[in-house]
mmCIF file of C-alpha atoms in Angstrom:
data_model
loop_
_atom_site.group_PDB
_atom_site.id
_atom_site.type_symbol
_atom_site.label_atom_id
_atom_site.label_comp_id
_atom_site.label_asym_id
_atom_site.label_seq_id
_atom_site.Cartn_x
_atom_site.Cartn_y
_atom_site.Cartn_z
ATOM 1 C CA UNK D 141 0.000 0.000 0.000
ATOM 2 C CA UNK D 142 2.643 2.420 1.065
ATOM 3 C CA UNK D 143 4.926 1.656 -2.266
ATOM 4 C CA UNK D 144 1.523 2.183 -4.116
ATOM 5 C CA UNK D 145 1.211 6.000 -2.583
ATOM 6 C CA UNK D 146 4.976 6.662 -2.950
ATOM 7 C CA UNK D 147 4.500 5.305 -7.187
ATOM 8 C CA UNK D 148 1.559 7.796 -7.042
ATOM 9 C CA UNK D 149 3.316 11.135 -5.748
ATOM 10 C CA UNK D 150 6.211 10.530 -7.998
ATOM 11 C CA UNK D 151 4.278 10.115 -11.585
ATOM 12 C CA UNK D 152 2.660 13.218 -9.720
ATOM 13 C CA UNK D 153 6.017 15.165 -9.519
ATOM 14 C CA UNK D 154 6.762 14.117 -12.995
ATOM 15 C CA UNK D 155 3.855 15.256 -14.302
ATOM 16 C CA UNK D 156 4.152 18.472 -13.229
ATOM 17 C CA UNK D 157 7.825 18.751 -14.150
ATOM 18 C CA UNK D 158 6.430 18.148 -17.762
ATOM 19 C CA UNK D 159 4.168 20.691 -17.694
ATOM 20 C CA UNK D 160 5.597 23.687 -16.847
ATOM 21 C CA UNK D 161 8.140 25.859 -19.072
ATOM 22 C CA UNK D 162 11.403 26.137 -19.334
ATOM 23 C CA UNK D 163 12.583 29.807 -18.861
ATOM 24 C CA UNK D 164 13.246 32.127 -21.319
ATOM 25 C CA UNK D 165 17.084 32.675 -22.177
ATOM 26 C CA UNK D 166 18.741 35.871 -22.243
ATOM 27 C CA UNK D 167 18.370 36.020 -26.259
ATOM 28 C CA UNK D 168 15.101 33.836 -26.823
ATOM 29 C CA UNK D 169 12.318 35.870 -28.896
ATOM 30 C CA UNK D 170 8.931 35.725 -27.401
ATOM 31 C CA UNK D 171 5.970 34.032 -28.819
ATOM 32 C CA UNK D 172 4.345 35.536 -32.381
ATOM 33 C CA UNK D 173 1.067 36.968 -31.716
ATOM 34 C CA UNK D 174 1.176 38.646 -28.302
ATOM 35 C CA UNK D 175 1.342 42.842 -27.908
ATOM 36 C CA UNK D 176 4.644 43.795 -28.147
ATOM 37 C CA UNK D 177 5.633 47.062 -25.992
ATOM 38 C CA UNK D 178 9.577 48.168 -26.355
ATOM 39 C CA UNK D 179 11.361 50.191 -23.845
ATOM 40 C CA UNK D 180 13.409 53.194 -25.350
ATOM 41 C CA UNK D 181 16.128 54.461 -22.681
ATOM 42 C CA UNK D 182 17.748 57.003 -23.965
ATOM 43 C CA UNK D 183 21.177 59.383 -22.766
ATOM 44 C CA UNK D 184 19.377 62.526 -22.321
ATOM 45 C CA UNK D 185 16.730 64.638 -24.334
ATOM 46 C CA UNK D 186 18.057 67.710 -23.797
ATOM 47 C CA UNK D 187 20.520 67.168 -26.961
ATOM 48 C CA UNK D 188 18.464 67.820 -30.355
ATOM 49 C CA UNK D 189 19.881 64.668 -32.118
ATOM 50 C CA UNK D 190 18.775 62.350 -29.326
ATOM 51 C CA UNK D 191 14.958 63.920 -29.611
ATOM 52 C CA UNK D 192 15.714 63.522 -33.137
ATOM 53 C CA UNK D 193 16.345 59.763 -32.629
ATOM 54 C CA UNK D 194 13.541 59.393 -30.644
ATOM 55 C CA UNK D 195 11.344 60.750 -33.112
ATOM 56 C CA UNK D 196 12.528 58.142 -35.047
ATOM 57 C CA UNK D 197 11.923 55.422 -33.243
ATOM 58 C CA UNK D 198 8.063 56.783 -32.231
ATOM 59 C CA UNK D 199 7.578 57.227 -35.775
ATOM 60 C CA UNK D 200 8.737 53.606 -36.546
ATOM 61 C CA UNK D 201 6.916 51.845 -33.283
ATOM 62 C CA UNK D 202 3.710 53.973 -34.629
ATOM 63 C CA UNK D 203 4.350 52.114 -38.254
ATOM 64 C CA UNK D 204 4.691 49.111 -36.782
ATOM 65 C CA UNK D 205 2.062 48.843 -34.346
ATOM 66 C CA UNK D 206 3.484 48.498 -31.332
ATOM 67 C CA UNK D 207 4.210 50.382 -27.924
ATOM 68 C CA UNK D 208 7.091 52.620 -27.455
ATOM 69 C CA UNK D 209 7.836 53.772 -23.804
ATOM 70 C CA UNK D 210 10.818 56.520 -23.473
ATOM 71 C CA UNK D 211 13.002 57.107 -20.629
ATOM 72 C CA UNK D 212 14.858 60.141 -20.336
ATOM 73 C CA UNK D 213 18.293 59.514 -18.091
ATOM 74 C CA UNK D 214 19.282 62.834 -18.344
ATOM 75 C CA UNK D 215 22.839 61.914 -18.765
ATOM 76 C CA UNK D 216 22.467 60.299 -15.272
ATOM 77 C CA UNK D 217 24.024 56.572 -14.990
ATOM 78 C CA UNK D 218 22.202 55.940 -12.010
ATOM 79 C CA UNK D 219 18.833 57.380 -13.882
ATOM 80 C CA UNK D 220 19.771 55.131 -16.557
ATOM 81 C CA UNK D 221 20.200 52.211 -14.433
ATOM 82 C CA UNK D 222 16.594 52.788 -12.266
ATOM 83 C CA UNK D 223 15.090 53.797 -16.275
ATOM 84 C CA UNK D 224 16.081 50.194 -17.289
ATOM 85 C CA UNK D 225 15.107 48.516 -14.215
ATOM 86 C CA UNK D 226 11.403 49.572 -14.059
ATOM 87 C CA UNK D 227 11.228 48.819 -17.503
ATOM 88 C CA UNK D 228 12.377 45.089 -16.508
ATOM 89 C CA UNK D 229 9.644 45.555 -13.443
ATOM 90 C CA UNK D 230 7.206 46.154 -16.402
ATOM 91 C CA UNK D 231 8.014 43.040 -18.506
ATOM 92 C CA UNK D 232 8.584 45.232 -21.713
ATOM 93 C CA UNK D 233 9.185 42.632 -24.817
ATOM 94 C CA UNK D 234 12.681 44.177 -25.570
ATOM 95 C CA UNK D 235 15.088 46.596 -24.368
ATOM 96 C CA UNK D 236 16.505 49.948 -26.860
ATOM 97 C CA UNK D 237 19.181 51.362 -24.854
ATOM 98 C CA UNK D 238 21.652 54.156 -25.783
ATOM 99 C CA UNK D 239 23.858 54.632 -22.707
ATOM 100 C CA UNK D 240 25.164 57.285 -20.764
ATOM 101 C CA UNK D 241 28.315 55.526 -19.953
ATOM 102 C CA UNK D 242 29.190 51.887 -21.780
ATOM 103 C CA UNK D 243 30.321 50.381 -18.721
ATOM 104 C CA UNK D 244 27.820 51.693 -15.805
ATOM 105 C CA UNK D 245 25.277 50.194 -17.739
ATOM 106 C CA UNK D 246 26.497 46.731 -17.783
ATOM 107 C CA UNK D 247 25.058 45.449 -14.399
ATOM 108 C CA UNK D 248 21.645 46.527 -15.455
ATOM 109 C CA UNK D 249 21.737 45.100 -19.232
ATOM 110 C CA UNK D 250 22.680 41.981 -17.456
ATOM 111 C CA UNK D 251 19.671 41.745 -15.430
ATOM 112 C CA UNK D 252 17.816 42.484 -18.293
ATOM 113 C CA UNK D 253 19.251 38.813 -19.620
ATOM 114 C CA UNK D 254 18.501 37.529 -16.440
ATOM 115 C CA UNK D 255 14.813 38.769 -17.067
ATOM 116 C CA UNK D 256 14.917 37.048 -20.472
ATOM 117 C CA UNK D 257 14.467 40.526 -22.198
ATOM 118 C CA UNK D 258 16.221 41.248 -25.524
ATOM 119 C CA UNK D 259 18.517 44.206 -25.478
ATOM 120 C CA UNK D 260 19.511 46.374 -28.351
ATOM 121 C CA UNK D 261 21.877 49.594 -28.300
ATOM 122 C CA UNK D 262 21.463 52.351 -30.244
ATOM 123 C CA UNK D 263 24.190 54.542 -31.198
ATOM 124 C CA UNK D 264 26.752 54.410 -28.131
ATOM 125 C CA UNK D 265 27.312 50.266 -26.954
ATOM 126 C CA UNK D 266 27.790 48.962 -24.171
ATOM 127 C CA UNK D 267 31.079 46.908 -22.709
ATOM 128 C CA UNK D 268 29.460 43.328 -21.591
ATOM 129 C CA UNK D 269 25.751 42.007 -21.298
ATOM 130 C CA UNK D 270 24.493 40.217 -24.172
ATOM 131 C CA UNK D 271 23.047 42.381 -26.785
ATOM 132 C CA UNK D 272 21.139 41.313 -29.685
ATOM 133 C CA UNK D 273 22.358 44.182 -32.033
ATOM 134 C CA UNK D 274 23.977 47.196 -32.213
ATOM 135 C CA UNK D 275 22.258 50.072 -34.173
ATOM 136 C CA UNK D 276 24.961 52.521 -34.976
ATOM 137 C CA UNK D 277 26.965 55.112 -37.333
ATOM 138 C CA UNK D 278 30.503 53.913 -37.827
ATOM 139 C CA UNK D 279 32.031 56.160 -34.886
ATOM 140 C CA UNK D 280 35.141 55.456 -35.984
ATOM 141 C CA UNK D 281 34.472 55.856 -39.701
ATOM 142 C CA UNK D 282 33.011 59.474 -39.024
ATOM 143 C CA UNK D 283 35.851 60.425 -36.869
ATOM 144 C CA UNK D 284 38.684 59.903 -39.638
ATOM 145 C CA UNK D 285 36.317 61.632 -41.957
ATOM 146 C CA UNK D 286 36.193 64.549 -39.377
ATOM 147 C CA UNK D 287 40.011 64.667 -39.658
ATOM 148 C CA UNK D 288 40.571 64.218 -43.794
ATOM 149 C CA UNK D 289 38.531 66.867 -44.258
ATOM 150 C CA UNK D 290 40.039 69.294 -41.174
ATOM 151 C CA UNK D 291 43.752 68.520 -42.308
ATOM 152 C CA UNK D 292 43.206 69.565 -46.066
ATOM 153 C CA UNK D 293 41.561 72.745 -44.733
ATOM 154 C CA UNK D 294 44.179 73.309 -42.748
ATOM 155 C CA UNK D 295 46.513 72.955 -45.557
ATOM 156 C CA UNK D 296 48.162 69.813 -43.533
ATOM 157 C CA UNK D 297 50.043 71.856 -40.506
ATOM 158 C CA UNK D 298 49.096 74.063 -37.636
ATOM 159 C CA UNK D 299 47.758 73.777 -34.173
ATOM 160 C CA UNK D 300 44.257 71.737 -33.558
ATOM 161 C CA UNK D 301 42.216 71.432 -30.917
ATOM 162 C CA UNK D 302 39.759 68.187 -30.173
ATOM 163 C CA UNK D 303 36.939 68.637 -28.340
ATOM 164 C CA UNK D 304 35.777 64.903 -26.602
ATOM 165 C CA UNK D 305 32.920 63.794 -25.508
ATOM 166 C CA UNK D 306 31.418 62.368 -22.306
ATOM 167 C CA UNK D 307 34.539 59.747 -21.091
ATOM 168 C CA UNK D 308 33.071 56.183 -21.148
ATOM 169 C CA UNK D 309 31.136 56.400 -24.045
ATOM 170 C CA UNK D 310 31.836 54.163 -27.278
ATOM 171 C CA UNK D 311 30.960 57.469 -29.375
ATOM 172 C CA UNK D 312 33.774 59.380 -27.602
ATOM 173 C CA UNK D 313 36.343 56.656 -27.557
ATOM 174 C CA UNK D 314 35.392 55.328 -31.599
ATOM 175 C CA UNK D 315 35.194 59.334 -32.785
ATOM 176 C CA UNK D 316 38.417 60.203 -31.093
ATOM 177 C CA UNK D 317 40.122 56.903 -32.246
ATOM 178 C CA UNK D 318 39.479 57.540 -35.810
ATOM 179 C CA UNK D 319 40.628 61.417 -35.489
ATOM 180 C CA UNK D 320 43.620 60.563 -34.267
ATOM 181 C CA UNK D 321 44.404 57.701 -36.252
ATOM 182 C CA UNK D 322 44.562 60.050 -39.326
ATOM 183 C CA UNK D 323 45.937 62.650 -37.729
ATOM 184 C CA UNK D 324 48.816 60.895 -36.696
ATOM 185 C CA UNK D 325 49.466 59.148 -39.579
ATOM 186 C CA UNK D 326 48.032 61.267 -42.600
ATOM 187 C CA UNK D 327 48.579 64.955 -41.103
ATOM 188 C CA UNK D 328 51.775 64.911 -39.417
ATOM 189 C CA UNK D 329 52.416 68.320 -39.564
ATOM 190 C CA UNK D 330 49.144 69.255 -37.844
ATOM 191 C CA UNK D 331 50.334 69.241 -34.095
ATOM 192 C CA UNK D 332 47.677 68.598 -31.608
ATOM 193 C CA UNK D 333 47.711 71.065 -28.799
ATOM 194 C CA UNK D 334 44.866 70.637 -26.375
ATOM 195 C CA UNK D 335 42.415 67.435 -26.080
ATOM 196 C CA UNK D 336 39.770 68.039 -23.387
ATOM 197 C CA UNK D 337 36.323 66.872 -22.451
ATOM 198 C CA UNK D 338 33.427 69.014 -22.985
ATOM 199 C CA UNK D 339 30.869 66.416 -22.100
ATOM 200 C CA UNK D 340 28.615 66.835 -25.523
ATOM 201 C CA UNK D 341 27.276 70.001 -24.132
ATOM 202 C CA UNK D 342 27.556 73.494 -25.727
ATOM 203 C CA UNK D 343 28.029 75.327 -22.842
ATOM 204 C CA UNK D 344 30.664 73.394 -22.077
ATOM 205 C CA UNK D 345 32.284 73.550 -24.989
ATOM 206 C CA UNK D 346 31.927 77.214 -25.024
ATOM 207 C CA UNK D 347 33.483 77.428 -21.823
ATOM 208 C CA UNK D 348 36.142 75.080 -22.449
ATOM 209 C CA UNK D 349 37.388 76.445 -25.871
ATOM 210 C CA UNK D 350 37.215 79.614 -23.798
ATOM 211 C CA UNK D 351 39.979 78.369 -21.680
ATOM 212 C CA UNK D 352 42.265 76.843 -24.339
ATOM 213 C CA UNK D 353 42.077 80.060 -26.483
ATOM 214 C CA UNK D 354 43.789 81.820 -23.900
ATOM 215 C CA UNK D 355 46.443 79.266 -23.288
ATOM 216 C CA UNK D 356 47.175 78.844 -27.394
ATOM 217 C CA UNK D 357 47.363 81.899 -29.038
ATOM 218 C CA UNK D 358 47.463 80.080 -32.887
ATOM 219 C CA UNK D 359 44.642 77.791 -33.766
ATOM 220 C CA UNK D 360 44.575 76.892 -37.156
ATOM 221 C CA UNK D 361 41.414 73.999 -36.368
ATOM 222 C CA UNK D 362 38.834 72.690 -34.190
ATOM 223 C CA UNK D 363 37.491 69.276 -33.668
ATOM 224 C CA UNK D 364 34.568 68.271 -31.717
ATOM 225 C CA UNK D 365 33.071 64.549 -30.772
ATOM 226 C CA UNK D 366 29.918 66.421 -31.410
ATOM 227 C CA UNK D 367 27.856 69.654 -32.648
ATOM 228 C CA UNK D 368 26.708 70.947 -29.240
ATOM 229 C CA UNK D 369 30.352 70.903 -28.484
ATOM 230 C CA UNK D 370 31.471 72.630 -31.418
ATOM 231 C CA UNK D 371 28.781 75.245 -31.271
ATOM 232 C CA UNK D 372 30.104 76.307 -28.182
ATOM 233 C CA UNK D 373 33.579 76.476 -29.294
ATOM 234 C CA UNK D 374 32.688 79.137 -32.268
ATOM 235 C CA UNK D 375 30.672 80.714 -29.736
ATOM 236 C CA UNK D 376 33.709 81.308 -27.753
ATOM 237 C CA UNK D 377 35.470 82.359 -30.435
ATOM 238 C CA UNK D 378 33.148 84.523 -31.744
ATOM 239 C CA UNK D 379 33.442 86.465 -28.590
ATOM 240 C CA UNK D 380 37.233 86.369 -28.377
ATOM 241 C CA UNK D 381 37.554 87.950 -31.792
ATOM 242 C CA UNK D 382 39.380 85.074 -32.989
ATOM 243 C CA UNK D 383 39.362 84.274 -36.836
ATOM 244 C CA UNK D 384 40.529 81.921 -39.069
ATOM 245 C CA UNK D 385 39.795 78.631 -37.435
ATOM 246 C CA UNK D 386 38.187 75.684 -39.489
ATOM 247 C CA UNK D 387 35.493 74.253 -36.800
ATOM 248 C CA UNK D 388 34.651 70.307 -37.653
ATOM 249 C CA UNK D 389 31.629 68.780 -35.690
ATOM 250 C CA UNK D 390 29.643 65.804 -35.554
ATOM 251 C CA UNK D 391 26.109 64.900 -35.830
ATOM 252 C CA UNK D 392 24.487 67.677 -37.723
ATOM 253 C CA UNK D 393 22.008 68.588 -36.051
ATOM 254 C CA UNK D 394 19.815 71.448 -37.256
ATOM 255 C CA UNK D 395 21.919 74.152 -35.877
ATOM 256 C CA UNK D 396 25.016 73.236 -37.048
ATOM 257 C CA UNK D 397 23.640 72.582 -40.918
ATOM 258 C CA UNK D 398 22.629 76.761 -40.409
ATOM 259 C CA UNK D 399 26.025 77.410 -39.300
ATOM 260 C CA UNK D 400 27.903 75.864 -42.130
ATOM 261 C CA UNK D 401 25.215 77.592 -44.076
ATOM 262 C CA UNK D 402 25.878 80.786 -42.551
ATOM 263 C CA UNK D 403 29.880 79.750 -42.910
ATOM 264 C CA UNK D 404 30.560 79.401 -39.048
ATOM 265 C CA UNK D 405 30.980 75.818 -39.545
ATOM 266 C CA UNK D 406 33.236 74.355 -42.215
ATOM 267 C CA UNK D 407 31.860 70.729 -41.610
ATOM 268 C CA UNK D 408 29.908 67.968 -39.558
ATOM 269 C CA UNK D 409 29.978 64.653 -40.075
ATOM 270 C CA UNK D 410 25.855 63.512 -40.979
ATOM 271 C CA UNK D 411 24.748 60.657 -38.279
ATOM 272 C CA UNK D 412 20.956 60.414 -39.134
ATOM 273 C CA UNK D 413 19.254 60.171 -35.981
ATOM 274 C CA UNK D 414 15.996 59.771 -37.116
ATOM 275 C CA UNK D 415 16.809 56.460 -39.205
ATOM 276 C CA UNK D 416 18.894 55.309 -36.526
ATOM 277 C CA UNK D 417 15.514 55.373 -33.844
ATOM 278 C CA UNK D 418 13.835 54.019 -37.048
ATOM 279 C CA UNK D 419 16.569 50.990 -37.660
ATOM 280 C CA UNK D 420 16.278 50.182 -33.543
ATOM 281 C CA UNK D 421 12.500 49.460 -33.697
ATOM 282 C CA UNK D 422 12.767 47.841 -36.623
ATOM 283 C CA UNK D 423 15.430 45.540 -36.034
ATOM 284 C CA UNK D 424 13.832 44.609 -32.517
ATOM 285 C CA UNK D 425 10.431 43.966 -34.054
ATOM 286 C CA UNK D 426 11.788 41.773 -36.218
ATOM 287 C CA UNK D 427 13.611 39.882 -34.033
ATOM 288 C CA UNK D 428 10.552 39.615 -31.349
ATOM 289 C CA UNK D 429 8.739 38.241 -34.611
ATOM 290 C CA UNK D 430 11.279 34.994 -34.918
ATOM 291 C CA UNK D 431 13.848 36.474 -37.743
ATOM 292 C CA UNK D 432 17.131 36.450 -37.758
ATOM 293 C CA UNK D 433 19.385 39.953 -37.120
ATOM 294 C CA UNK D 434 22.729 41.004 -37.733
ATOM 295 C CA UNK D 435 25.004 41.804 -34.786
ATOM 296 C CA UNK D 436 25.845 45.430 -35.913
ATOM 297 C CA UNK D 437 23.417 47.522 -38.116
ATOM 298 C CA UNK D 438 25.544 50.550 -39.585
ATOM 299 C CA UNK D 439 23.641 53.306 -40.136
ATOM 300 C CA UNK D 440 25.011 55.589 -43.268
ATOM 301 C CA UNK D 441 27.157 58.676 -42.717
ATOM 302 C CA UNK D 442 28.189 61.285 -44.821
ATOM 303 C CA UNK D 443 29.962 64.777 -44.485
ATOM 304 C CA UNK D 444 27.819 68.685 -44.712
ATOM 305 C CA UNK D 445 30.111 70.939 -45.880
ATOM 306 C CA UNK D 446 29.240 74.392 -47.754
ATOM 307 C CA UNK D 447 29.598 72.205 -50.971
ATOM 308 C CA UNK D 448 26.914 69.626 -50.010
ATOM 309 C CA UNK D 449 24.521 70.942 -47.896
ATOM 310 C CA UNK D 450 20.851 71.690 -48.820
#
């Protein structure tokens, strides 16, 4: 009788252990058919091409019929990292993150795979989690375009300035490492004289550049990681009486395309912010939908100078 009961409970167990599902892995795609609701966390809003981006991505999520939720960080780690957590806390279907800082926002990417929701960057990367893709203009591409087009307008020699971005970030590090690649090799009579972080922010850029025009008295050219930065540096400038510097940004944004209109601005490197947002949701829906997804999704680049721009 007793073996009888004990044969019972354990078909029992097994039966049960049958029935229930396995978890969901890091990188496994949820089921076809269900609402899907995607959790955009991005850097901070209060820079034009990341508003830009997220216009994008609404505009794609809208297309595509699903939800978009945005999370400002506000160029906070720690607002990132509480941003991505709720959105775990909500069970969103997949994770678009473009972070502050590519290693602070490891720990919470990797409870994201713990959560078994897919994550996606979007323009910056990050430096460990497992990410599905990575939606982004070739940094590194852009910056040795940024410093072709500086050291022939330049004439090849002269004191240059770079302006970097917030330290951490893959756009930073990939931007500067392609600068500097060509500059050391390609424009080696073009001395660089001051590299210092302006954070992507105009006003610190402005107030930056102020500081290094004092301290070098030639400046034949000026490159920033990004526009805001370089707007601020021919602000500066501009109120210095200073002439005769070629300024090269990055991103151009809609203020920087009037400046090189207005000939303040000799260049930017084109990211396209809006396609990027676009590319994010799209590669996420498709992967939420069962296909297959590249690793890295380049988005185009291209350089506005007074020759090219519209």
């Amino acid at each position: 009788m007793k073996r009888s009961i004990i044969y019972l409970l354990l078909a029992f167990v097994l039966v049960l252990a049958a029935c229930t599902p396995a978890a969901q892995t890091a990188t496994q795609a949820p089921q076809q058919g269900g609402e899907i609701t995607l959790g955009l966390v991005i850097s901070t809003l209060n820079n034009p091409f990341f508003v830009t981006l997220r216009d994008g991505a609404q505009k794609a999520a809208d297309a595509a019929g699903v939800k978009l939720i945005v999370v400002d960080a506000q160029d906070d780690s720690a607002k990132m990292t509480a941003g991505i957590e709720d959105l775990i806390n909500k069970k969103v279907s997949a994770l678009l993150i473009n972070p502050t800082d590519s290693d602070a926002v490891v720990p919470a990417i990797q409870k994201a795979n713990e959560a078994g929701i897919p994550v996606f960057t979007v323009d910056r990367g990050s430096n460990g989690g497992t990410v599905v893709s990575h939606i982004a203009s070739d940094n590194v591409a852009g910056g040795k375009m940024a410093a072709e087009f500086l050291c022939k307008a330049i004439g090849g020699k002269g004191n240059v300035v770079e302006l970097q971005g917030i330290a951490g970030t893959s756009a930073a590090r990939d931007r500067g490492q392609g600068f500097n690649a060509y500059m050391s090799s390609s424009c080696k009579d073009a001395k660089i004289v001051a590299q210092q972080t302006a954070d992507f922010n105009r006003d610190k850029g402005l107030k930056v550049f102020e500081n290094i025009l004092q301290a070098q008295p030639e400046i034949a050219g000026v490159f920033a990681h990004n526009d805001e930065m370089i707007l601020g540096a021919i602000q500066a400038a501009e109120a210095a009486g200073r002439t005769g510097i070629v300024f090269v940004g990055f991103d151009a944004i809609d203020d920087a395309v009037q400046a090189v209109k207005d000939g303040k601005l000799a260049a930017t490197v084109a990211q396209q912010p809006a396609l990027m947002g676009q590319m994010a949701v799209e590669t996420a829906v498709k992967y939420l939908k069962g296909e297959k997804v590249d690793a890295s999704i380049p988005v185009p680049l291209n350089l506005v100078t007074k020759d090219t721009v519209k």
